[in-house]
Short mmCIF file of C-alpha atoms in Angstrom, two decimals:
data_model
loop_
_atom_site.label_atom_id
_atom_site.label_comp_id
_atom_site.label_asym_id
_atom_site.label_seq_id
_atom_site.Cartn_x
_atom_site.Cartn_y
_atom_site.Cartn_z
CA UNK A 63 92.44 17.07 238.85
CA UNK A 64 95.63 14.29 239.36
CA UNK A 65 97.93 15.39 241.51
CA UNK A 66 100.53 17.13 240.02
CA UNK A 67 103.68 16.19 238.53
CA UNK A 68 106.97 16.93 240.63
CA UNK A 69 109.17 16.66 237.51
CA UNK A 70 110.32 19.60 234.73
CA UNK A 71 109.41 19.11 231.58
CA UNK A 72 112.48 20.80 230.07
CA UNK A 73 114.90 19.26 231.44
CA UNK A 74 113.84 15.88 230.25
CA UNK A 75 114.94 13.58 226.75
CA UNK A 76 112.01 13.55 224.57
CA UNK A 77 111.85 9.51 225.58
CA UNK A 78 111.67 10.42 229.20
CA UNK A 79 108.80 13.05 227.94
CA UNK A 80 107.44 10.04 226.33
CA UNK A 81 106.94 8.31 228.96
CA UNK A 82 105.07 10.73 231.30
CA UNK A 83 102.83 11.52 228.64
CA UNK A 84 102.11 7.50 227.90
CA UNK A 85 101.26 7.62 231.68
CA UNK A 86 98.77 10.11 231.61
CA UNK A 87 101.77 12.09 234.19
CA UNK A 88 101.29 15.39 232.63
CA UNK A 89 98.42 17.85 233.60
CA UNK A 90 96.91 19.89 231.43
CA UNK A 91 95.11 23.82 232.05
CA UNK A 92 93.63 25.30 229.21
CA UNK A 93 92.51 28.98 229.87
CA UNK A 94 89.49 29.98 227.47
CA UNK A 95 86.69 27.10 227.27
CA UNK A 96 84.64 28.62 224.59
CA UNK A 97 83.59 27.36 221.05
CA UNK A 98 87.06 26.47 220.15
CA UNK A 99 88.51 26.06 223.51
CA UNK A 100 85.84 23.12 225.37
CA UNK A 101 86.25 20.98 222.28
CA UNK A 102 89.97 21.38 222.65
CA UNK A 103 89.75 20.83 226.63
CA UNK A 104 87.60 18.13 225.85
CA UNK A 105 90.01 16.37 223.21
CA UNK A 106 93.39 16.37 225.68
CA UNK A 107 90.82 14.91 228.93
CA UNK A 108 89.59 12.21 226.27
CA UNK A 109 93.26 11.22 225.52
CA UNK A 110 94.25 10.56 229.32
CA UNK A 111 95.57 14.11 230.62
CA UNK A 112 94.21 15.34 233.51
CA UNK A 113 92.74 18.37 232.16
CA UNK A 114 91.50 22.06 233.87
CA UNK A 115 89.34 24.34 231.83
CA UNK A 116 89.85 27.84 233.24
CA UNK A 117 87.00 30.63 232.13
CA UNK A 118 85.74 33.95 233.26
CA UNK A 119 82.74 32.87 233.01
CA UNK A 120 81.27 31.34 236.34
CA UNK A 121 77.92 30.18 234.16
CA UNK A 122 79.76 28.23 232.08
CA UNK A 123 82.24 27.04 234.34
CA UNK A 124 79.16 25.55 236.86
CA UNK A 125 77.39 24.29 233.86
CA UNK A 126 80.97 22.07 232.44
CA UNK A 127 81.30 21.01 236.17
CA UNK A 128 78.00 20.00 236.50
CA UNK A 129 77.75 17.80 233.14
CA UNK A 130 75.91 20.02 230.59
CA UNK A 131 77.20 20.42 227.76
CA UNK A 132 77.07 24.28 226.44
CA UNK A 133 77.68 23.61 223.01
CA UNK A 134 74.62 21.78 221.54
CA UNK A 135 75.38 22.86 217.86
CA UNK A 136 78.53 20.92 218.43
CA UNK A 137 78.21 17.06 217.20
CA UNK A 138 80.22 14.61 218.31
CA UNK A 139 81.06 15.83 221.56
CA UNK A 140 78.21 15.34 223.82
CA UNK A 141 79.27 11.47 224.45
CA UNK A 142 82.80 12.31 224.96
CA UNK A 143 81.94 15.04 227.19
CA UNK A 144 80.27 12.96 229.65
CA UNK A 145 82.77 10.97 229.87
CA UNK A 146 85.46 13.01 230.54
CA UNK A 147 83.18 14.68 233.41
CA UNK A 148 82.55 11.52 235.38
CA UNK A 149 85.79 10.42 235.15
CA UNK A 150 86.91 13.63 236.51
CA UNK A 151 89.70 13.96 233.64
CA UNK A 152 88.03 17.24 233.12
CA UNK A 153 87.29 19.85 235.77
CA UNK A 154 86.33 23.91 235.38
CA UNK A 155 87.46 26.36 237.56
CA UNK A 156 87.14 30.03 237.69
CA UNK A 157 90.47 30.83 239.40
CA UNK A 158 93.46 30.74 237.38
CA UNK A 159 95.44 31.39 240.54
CA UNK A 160 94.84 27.51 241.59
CA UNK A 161 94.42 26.27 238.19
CA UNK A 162 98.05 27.43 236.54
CA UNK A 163 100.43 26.21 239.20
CA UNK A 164 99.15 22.77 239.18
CA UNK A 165 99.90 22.37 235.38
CA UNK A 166 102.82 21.07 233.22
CA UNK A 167 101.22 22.50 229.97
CA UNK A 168 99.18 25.70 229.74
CA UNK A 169 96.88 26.14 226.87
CA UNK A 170 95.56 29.79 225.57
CA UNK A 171 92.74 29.12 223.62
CA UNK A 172 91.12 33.09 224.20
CA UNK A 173 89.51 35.22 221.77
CA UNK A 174 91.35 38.05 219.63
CA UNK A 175 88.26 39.92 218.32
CA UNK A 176 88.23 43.37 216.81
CA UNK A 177 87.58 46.88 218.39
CA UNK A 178 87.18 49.59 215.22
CA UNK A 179 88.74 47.21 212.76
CA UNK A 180 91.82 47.13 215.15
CA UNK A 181 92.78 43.43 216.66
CA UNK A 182 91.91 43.42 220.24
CA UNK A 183 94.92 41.19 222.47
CA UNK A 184 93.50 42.08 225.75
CA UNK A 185 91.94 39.06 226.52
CA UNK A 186 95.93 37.30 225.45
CA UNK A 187 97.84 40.48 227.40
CA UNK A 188 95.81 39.81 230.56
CA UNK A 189 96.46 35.96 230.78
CA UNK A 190 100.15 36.39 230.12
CA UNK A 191 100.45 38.92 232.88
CA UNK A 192 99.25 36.58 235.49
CA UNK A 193 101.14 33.36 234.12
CA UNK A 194 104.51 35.54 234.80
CA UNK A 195 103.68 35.00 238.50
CA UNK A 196 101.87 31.69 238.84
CA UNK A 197 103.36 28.75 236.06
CA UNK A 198 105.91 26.59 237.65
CA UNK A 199 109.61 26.15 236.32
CA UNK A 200 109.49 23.77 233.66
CA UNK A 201 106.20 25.23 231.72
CA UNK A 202 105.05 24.87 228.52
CA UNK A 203 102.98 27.77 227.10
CA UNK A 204 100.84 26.63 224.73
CA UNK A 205 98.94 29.50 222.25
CA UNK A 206 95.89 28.34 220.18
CA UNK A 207 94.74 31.84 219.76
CA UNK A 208 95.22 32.73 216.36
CA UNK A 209 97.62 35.93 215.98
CA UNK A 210 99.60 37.85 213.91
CA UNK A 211 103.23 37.11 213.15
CA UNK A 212 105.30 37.65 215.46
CA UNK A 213 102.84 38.70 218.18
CA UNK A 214 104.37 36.00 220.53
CA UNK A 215 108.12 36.75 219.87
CA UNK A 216 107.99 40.22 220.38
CA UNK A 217 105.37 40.85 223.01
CA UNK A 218 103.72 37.95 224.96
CA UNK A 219 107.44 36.31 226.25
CA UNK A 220 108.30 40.17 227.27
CA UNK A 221 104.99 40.34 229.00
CA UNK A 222 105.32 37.42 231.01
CA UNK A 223 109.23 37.91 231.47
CA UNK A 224 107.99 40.54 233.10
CA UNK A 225 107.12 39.76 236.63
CA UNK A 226 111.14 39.28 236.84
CA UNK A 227 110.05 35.47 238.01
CA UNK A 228 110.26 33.58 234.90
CA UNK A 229 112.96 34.08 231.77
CA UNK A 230 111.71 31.88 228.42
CA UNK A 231 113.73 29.08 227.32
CA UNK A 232 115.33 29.01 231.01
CA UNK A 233 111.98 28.75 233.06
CA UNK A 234 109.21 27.93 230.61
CA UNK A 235 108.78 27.46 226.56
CA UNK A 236 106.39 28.74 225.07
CA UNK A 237 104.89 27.46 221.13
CA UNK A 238 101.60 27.99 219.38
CA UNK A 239 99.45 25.44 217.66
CA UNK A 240 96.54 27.80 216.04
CA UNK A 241 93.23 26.43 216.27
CA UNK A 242 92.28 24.85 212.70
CA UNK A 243 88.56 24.08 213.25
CA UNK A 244 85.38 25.19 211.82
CA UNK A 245 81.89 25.89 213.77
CA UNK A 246 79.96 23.42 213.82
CA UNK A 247 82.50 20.81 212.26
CA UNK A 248 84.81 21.49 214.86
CA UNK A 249 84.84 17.09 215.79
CA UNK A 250 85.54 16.40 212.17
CA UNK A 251 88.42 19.08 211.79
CA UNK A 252 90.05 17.99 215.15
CA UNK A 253 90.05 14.12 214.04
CA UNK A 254 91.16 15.21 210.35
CA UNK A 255 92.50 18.80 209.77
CA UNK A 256 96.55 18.65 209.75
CA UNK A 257 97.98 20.97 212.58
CA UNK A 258 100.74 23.74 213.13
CA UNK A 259 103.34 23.60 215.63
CA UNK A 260 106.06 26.20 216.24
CA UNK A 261 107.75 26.80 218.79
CA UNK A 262 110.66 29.97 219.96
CA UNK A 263 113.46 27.18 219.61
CA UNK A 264 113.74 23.65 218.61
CA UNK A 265 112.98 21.83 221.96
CA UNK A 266 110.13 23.93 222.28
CA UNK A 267 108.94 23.25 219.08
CA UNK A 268 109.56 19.25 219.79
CA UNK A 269 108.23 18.88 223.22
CA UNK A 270 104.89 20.70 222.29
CA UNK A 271 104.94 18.09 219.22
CA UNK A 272 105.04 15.29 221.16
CA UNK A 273 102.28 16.48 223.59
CA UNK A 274 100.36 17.11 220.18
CA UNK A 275 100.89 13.46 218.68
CA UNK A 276 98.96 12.07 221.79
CA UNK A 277 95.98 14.33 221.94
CA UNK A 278 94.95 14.88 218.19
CA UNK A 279 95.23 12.20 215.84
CA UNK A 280 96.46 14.14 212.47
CA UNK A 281 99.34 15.61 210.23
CA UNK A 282 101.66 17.84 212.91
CA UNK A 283 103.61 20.17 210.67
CA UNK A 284 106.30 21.85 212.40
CA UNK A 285 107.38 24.98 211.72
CA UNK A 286 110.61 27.34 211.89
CA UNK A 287 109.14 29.55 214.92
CA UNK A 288 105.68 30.54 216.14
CA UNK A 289 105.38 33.78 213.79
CA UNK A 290 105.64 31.19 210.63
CA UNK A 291 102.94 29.22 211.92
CA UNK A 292 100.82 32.34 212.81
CA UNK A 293 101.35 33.62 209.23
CA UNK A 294 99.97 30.34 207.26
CA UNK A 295 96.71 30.49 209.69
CA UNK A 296 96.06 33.93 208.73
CA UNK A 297 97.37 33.51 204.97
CA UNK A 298 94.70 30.35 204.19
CA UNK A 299 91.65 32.22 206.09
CA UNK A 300 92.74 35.58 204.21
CA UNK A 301 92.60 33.34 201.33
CA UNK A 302 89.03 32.70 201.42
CA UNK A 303 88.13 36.52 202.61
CA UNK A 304 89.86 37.89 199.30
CA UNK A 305 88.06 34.97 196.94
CA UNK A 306 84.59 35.38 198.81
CA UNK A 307 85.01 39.14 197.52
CA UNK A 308 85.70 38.62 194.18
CA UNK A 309 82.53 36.31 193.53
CA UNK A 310 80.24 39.37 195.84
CA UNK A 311 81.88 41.47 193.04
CA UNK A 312 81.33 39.29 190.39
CA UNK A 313 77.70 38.70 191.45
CA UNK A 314 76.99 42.12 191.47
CA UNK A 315 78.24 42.56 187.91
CA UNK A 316 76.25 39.53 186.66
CA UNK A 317 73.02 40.54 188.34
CA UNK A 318 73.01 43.37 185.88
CA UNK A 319 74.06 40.82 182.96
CA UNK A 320 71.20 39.11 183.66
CA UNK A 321 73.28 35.84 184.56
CA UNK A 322 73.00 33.42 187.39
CA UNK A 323 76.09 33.24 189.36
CA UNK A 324 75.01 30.20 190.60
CA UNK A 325 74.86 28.28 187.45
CA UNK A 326 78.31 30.14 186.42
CA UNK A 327 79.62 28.63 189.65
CA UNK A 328 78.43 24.92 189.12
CA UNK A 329 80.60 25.13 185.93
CA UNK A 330 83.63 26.94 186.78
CA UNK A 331 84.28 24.18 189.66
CA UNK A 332 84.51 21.33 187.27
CA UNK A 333 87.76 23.13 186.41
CA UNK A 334 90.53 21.22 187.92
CA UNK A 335 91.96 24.22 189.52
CA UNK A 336 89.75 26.65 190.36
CA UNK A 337 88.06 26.11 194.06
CA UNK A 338 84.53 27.54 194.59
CA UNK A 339 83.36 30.13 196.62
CA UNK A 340 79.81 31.45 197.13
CA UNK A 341 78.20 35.15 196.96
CA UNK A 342 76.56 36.24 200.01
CA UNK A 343 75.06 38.81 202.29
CA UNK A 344 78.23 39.30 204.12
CA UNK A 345 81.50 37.76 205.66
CA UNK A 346 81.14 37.53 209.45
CA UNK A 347 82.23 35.25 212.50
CA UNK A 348 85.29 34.86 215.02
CA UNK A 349 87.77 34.48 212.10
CA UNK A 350 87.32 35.79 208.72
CA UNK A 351 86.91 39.21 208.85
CA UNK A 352 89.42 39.63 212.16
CA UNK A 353 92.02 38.16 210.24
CA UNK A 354 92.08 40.07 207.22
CA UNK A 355 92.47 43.17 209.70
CA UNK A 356 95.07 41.07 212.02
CA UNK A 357 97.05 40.96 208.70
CA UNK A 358 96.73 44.14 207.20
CA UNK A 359 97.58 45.84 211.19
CA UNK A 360 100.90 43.70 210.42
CA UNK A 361 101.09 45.77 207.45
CA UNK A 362 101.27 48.72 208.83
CA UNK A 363 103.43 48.21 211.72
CA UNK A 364 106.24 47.31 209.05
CA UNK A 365 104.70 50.10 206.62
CA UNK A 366 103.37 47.70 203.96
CA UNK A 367 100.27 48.25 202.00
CA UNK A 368 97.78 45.21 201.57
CA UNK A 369 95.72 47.14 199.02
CA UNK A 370 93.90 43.39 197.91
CA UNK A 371 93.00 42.58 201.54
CA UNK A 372 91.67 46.24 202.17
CA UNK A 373 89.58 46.34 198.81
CA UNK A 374 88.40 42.65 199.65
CA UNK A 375 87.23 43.78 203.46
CA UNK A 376 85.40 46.45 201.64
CA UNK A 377 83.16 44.56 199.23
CA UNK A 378 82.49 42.39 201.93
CA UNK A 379 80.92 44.88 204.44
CA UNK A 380 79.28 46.74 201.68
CA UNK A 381 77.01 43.81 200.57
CA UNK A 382 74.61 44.15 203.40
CA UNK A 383 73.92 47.51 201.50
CA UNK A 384 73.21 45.48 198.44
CA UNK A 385 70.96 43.01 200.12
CA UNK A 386 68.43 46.31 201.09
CA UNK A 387 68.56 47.93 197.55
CA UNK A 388 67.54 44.43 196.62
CA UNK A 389 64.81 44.51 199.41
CA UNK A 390 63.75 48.08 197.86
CA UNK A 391 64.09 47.00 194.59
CA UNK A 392 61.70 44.07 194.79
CA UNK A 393 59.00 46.39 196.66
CA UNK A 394 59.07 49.21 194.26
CA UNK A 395 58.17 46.30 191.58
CA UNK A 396 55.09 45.31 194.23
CA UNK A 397 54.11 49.07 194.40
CA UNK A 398 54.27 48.83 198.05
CA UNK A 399 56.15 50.71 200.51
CA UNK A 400 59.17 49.74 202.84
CA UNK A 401 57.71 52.27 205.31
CA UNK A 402 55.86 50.43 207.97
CA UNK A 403 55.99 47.18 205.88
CA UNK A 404 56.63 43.45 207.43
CA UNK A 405 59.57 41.87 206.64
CA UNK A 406 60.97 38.44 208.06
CA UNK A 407 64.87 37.83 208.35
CA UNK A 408 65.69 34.17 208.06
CA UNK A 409 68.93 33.16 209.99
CA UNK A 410 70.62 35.44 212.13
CA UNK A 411 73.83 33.37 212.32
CA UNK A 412 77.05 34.11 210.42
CA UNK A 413 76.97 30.69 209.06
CA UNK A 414 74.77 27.90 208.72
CA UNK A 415 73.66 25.42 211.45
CA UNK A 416 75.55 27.32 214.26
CA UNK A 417 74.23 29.27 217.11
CA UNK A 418 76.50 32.13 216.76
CA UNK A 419 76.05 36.01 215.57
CA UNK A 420 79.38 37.37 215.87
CA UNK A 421 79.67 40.03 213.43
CA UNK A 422 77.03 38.43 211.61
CA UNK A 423 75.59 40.56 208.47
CA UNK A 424 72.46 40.26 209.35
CA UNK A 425 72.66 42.61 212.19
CA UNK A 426 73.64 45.86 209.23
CA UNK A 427 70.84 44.61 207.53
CA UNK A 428 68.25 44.51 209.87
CA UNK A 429 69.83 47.73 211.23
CA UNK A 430 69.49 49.40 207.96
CA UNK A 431 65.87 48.33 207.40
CA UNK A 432 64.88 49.56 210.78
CA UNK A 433 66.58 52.69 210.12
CA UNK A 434 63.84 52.78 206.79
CA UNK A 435 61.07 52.45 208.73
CA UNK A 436 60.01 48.59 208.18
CA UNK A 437 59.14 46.06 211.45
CA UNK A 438 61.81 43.56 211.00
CA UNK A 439 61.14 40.20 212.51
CA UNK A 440 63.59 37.03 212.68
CA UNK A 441 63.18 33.64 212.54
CA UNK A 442 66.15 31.13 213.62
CA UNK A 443 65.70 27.90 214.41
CA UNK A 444 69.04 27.98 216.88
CA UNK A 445 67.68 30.98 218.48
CA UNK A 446 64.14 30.26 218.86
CA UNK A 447 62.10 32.76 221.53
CA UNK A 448 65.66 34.49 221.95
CA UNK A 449 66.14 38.09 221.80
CA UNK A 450 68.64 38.95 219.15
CA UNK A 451 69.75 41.97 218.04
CA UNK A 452 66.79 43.83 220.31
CA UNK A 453 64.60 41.80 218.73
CA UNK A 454 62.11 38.29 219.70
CA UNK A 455 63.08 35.32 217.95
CA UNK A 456 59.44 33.60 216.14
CA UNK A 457 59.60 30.28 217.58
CA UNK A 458 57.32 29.34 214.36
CA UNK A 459 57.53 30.38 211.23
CA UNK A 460 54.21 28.52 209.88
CA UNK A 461 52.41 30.97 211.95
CA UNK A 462 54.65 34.34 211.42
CA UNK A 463 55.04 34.05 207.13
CA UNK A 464 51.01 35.07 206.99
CA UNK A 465 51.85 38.26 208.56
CA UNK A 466 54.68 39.09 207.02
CA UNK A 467 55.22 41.39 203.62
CA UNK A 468 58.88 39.84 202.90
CA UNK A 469 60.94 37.27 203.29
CA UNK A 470 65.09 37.67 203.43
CA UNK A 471 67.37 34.47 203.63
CA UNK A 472 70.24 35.98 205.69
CA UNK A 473 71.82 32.46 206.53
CA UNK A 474 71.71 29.19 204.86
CA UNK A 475 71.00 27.03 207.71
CA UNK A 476 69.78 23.26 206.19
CA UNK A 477 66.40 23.91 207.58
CA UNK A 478 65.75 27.01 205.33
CA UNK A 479 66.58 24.19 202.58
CA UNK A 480 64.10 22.37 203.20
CA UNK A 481 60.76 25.06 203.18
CA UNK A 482 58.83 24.28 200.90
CA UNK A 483 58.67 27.64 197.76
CA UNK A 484 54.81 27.45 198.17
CA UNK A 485 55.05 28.10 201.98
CA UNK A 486 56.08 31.63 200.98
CA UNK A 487 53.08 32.48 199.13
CA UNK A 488 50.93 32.78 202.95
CA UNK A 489 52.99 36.18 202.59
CA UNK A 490 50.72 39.35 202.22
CA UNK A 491 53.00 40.61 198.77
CA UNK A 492 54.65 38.47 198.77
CA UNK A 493 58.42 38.93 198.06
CA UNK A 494 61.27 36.88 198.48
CA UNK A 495 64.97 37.55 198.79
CA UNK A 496 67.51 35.45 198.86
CA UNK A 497 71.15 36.34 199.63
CA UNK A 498 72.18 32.47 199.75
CA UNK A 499 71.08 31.11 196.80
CA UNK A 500 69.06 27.91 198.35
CA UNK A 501 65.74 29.11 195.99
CA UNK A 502 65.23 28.22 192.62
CA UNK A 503 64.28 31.25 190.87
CA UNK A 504 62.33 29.69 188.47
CA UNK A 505 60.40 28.09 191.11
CA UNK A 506 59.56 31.20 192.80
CA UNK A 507 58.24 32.81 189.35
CA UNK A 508 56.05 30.23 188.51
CA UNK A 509 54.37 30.35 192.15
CA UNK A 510 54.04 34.04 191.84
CA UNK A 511 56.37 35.28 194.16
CA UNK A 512 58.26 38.71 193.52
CA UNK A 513 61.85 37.49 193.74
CA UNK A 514 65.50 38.87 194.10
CA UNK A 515 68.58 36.66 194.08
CA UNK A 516 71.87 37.59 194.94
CA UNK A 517 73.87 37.01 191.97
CA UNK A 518 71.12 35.24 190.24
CA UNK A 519 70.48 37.96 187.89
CA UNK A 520 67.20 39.07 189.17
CA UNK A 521 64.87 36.38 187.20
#
């Protein structure tokens, strides 16, 4: 890393700020190099900043510092990751301690899972602690996290006050800039996807703007204060939470009508206002289902009652339990038992053509199959010969469908797209479900295959 700059930030004209960042002057430590936060490190080395990643993680630190790239599922980053390696823009480090004083702008890019539906700001609490005794005078405090309203304002500046070093607004700013990228697209959103900025006053909000403008090249809205900007994150992925509930609850409803959601789907988005979203086995990942629960904890801290968000979160988790009636339901029609039986999960990520299984539903349903006696196997091309879930991933499923009773498309990955309906007539039943809807239901009748479709109405 550059050595590091002797001026302070805040005291400068946003020309003079200008300047140092048109000179590549202003050093960069961003704490949390995960999915989200490597990209991100990744984006401010490629635009000239000296940048330090800063992880817990001493495996992935040694394998950034030693030019492999962790993120394979990740296009359009390999190239630029290289590059930012040999030119030393980007470095990894373990220890904070070293990393933090040597920086102008610090960068939280850490994970807020869940712990019993309750958001989990350890990871956030922990790093804010320490920065109270090791960012210089002059700091910007940068949070990517996403978090709920307010979370900065009335906790993480007291936390970091705290040390009795540093007082916000005097010593350091602090702003957020929540992370608006999607697995596996995440090179696409940063180039494309317009951007939050708020800040706790109107410098703050301006300086961390202009560091913005040079790194990603997209629509910087700026907003009132950081609790603002917090609240839009969590309202538009709410947004899709709530709508993916009422199509699961609609699909339910139709399978009994005997009507393919599908084809009710390809019509209703024709509609000039009405934006589609797909039935499936379950809502899981980093973001979705955290924030729902990030918002409705906000709820109840100011005693408001999110009774849409609660009822949505619901029909979400439940539908795992629908995908194994419709397991049971197709082998009662085969007169064969689940006891004992074969059964294949395809796709043990939460979303297609990712590596990634957090709170993925196709742990409940492999759980709940287990739990009725049936030898679940998985097959996922991004986890091939892994163990997932206590279970060997089939590094070939030509060889495992022959052995297997049932087939259930857990995750739409394009692969799965691609098999051929015929391939799953090697099955000993056979029987097909599909929680996705990537089959053709007609197809799988005419080749013979015992069929459920989510939503499709059980043709």
């Amino acid at each position: 890393m550059e050595k590091k700059t002797k001026q302070n930030i805040m005291s400068m004209d946003l020309d003079e700020i200008r300047a140092m960042i048109k000179k590549h002057e202003i050093n960069v430590c961003l704490i949390g190099v995960g999915r989200i936060g490597l990209p991100t490190a990744i984006t401010f080395a490629n635009s000239g900043l000296p940048t330090i990643g800063v992880d817990i993680s001493q495996e992935l630190v040694e394998m950034i510092n030693s030019g492999n790239f962790p993120l394979k599922d990740e296009p359009g980053y390999q190239q630029l990751f290289e590059g930012v390696i040999k030119t030393k823009k980007l470095t990894a480090t373990t220890k904070i301690e070293e990393a933090v004083p040597n920086s102008d702008v610090i960068v939280l890019s850490l994970p807020t899972p869940m712990i019993d539906k309750v958001p989990d700001y350890s990871a956030l609490r922990l790093v804010a602690k320490k920065l109270g005794n090791l960012i210089k005078k002059g700091s910007i405090v940068v949070v990517e996290s996403t978090i709920e309203p307010g979370f900065v304002e009335n906790e993480l500046i007291d936390i970091i006050e705290s040390s009795g070093i540093l007082k916000s607004k005097k010593d350091f700013i602090i702003g957020v800039c929540p992370e608006n990228a999607n697995p596996g697209e995440i090179f696409y959103d940063f180039n494309n996807r317009p951007r939050l900025v708020g800040g706790i006053d109107e410098k703050s909000a301006e300086i961390i703007l202009e560091v913005y403008k040079h790194v990603f090249p997209v629509e910087l809205i700026k907003m009132p204060d950081c609790k603002t900007a917090n609240a839009v994150k969590l309202t538009t992925n709410v947004f899709r939470d709530i709508n993916i509930a009422f199509i699961n609850e609609l699909a339910l409803m139709f399978e009994k009508l005997g009507i393919d959601t599908m084809k009710v789907l390809d019509a209703a988005k024709k509609k000039y206002n009405f934006q589609v979203h797909y039935p499936g086995s379950g809502v899981g990942g980093p973001c979705l289902p955290i924030n729902s629960y990030q918002l409705l904890n906000s709820a109840r801290r100011v005693g408001v009652k999110l009774s849409m968000v609660e009822s949505g979160r619901k029909i979400n988790e439940n539908m795992p339990d629908h995908v194994v009636e419709l397991t049971s339901s197709a082998f009662k029609e085969s007169n064969n038992s689940l006891q004992n039986s074969d059964i294949l999960i395809l796709g043990v990520s939460y979303k297609p053509n990712v590596k990634d299984i957090q709170l993925s539903p196709a742990e409940k349903i492999i759980s709940k199959l287990q739990n009725l006696g049936t030898n679940v196997h998985i097959y996922d091309p991004y986890f091939s010969s892994d163990t997932v879930f206590g279970i060997k991933v089939e590094d070939n499923l030509d060889d495992i469908l022959p052995k297997m009773d049932a087939a259930i498309i857990v995750t739409d990955h394009d692969d799965f797209k691609n098999i051929k309906i015929s391939s799953f007539t090697k099955m000993k039943n056979p029987i097909l479900i599909d929680t996705r809807g990537i089959i053709d239901p007609s197809s799988a009748k005419l080749e013979k295959i015992i069929f459920r479709g989510l939503g499709r109405g059980n043709f």
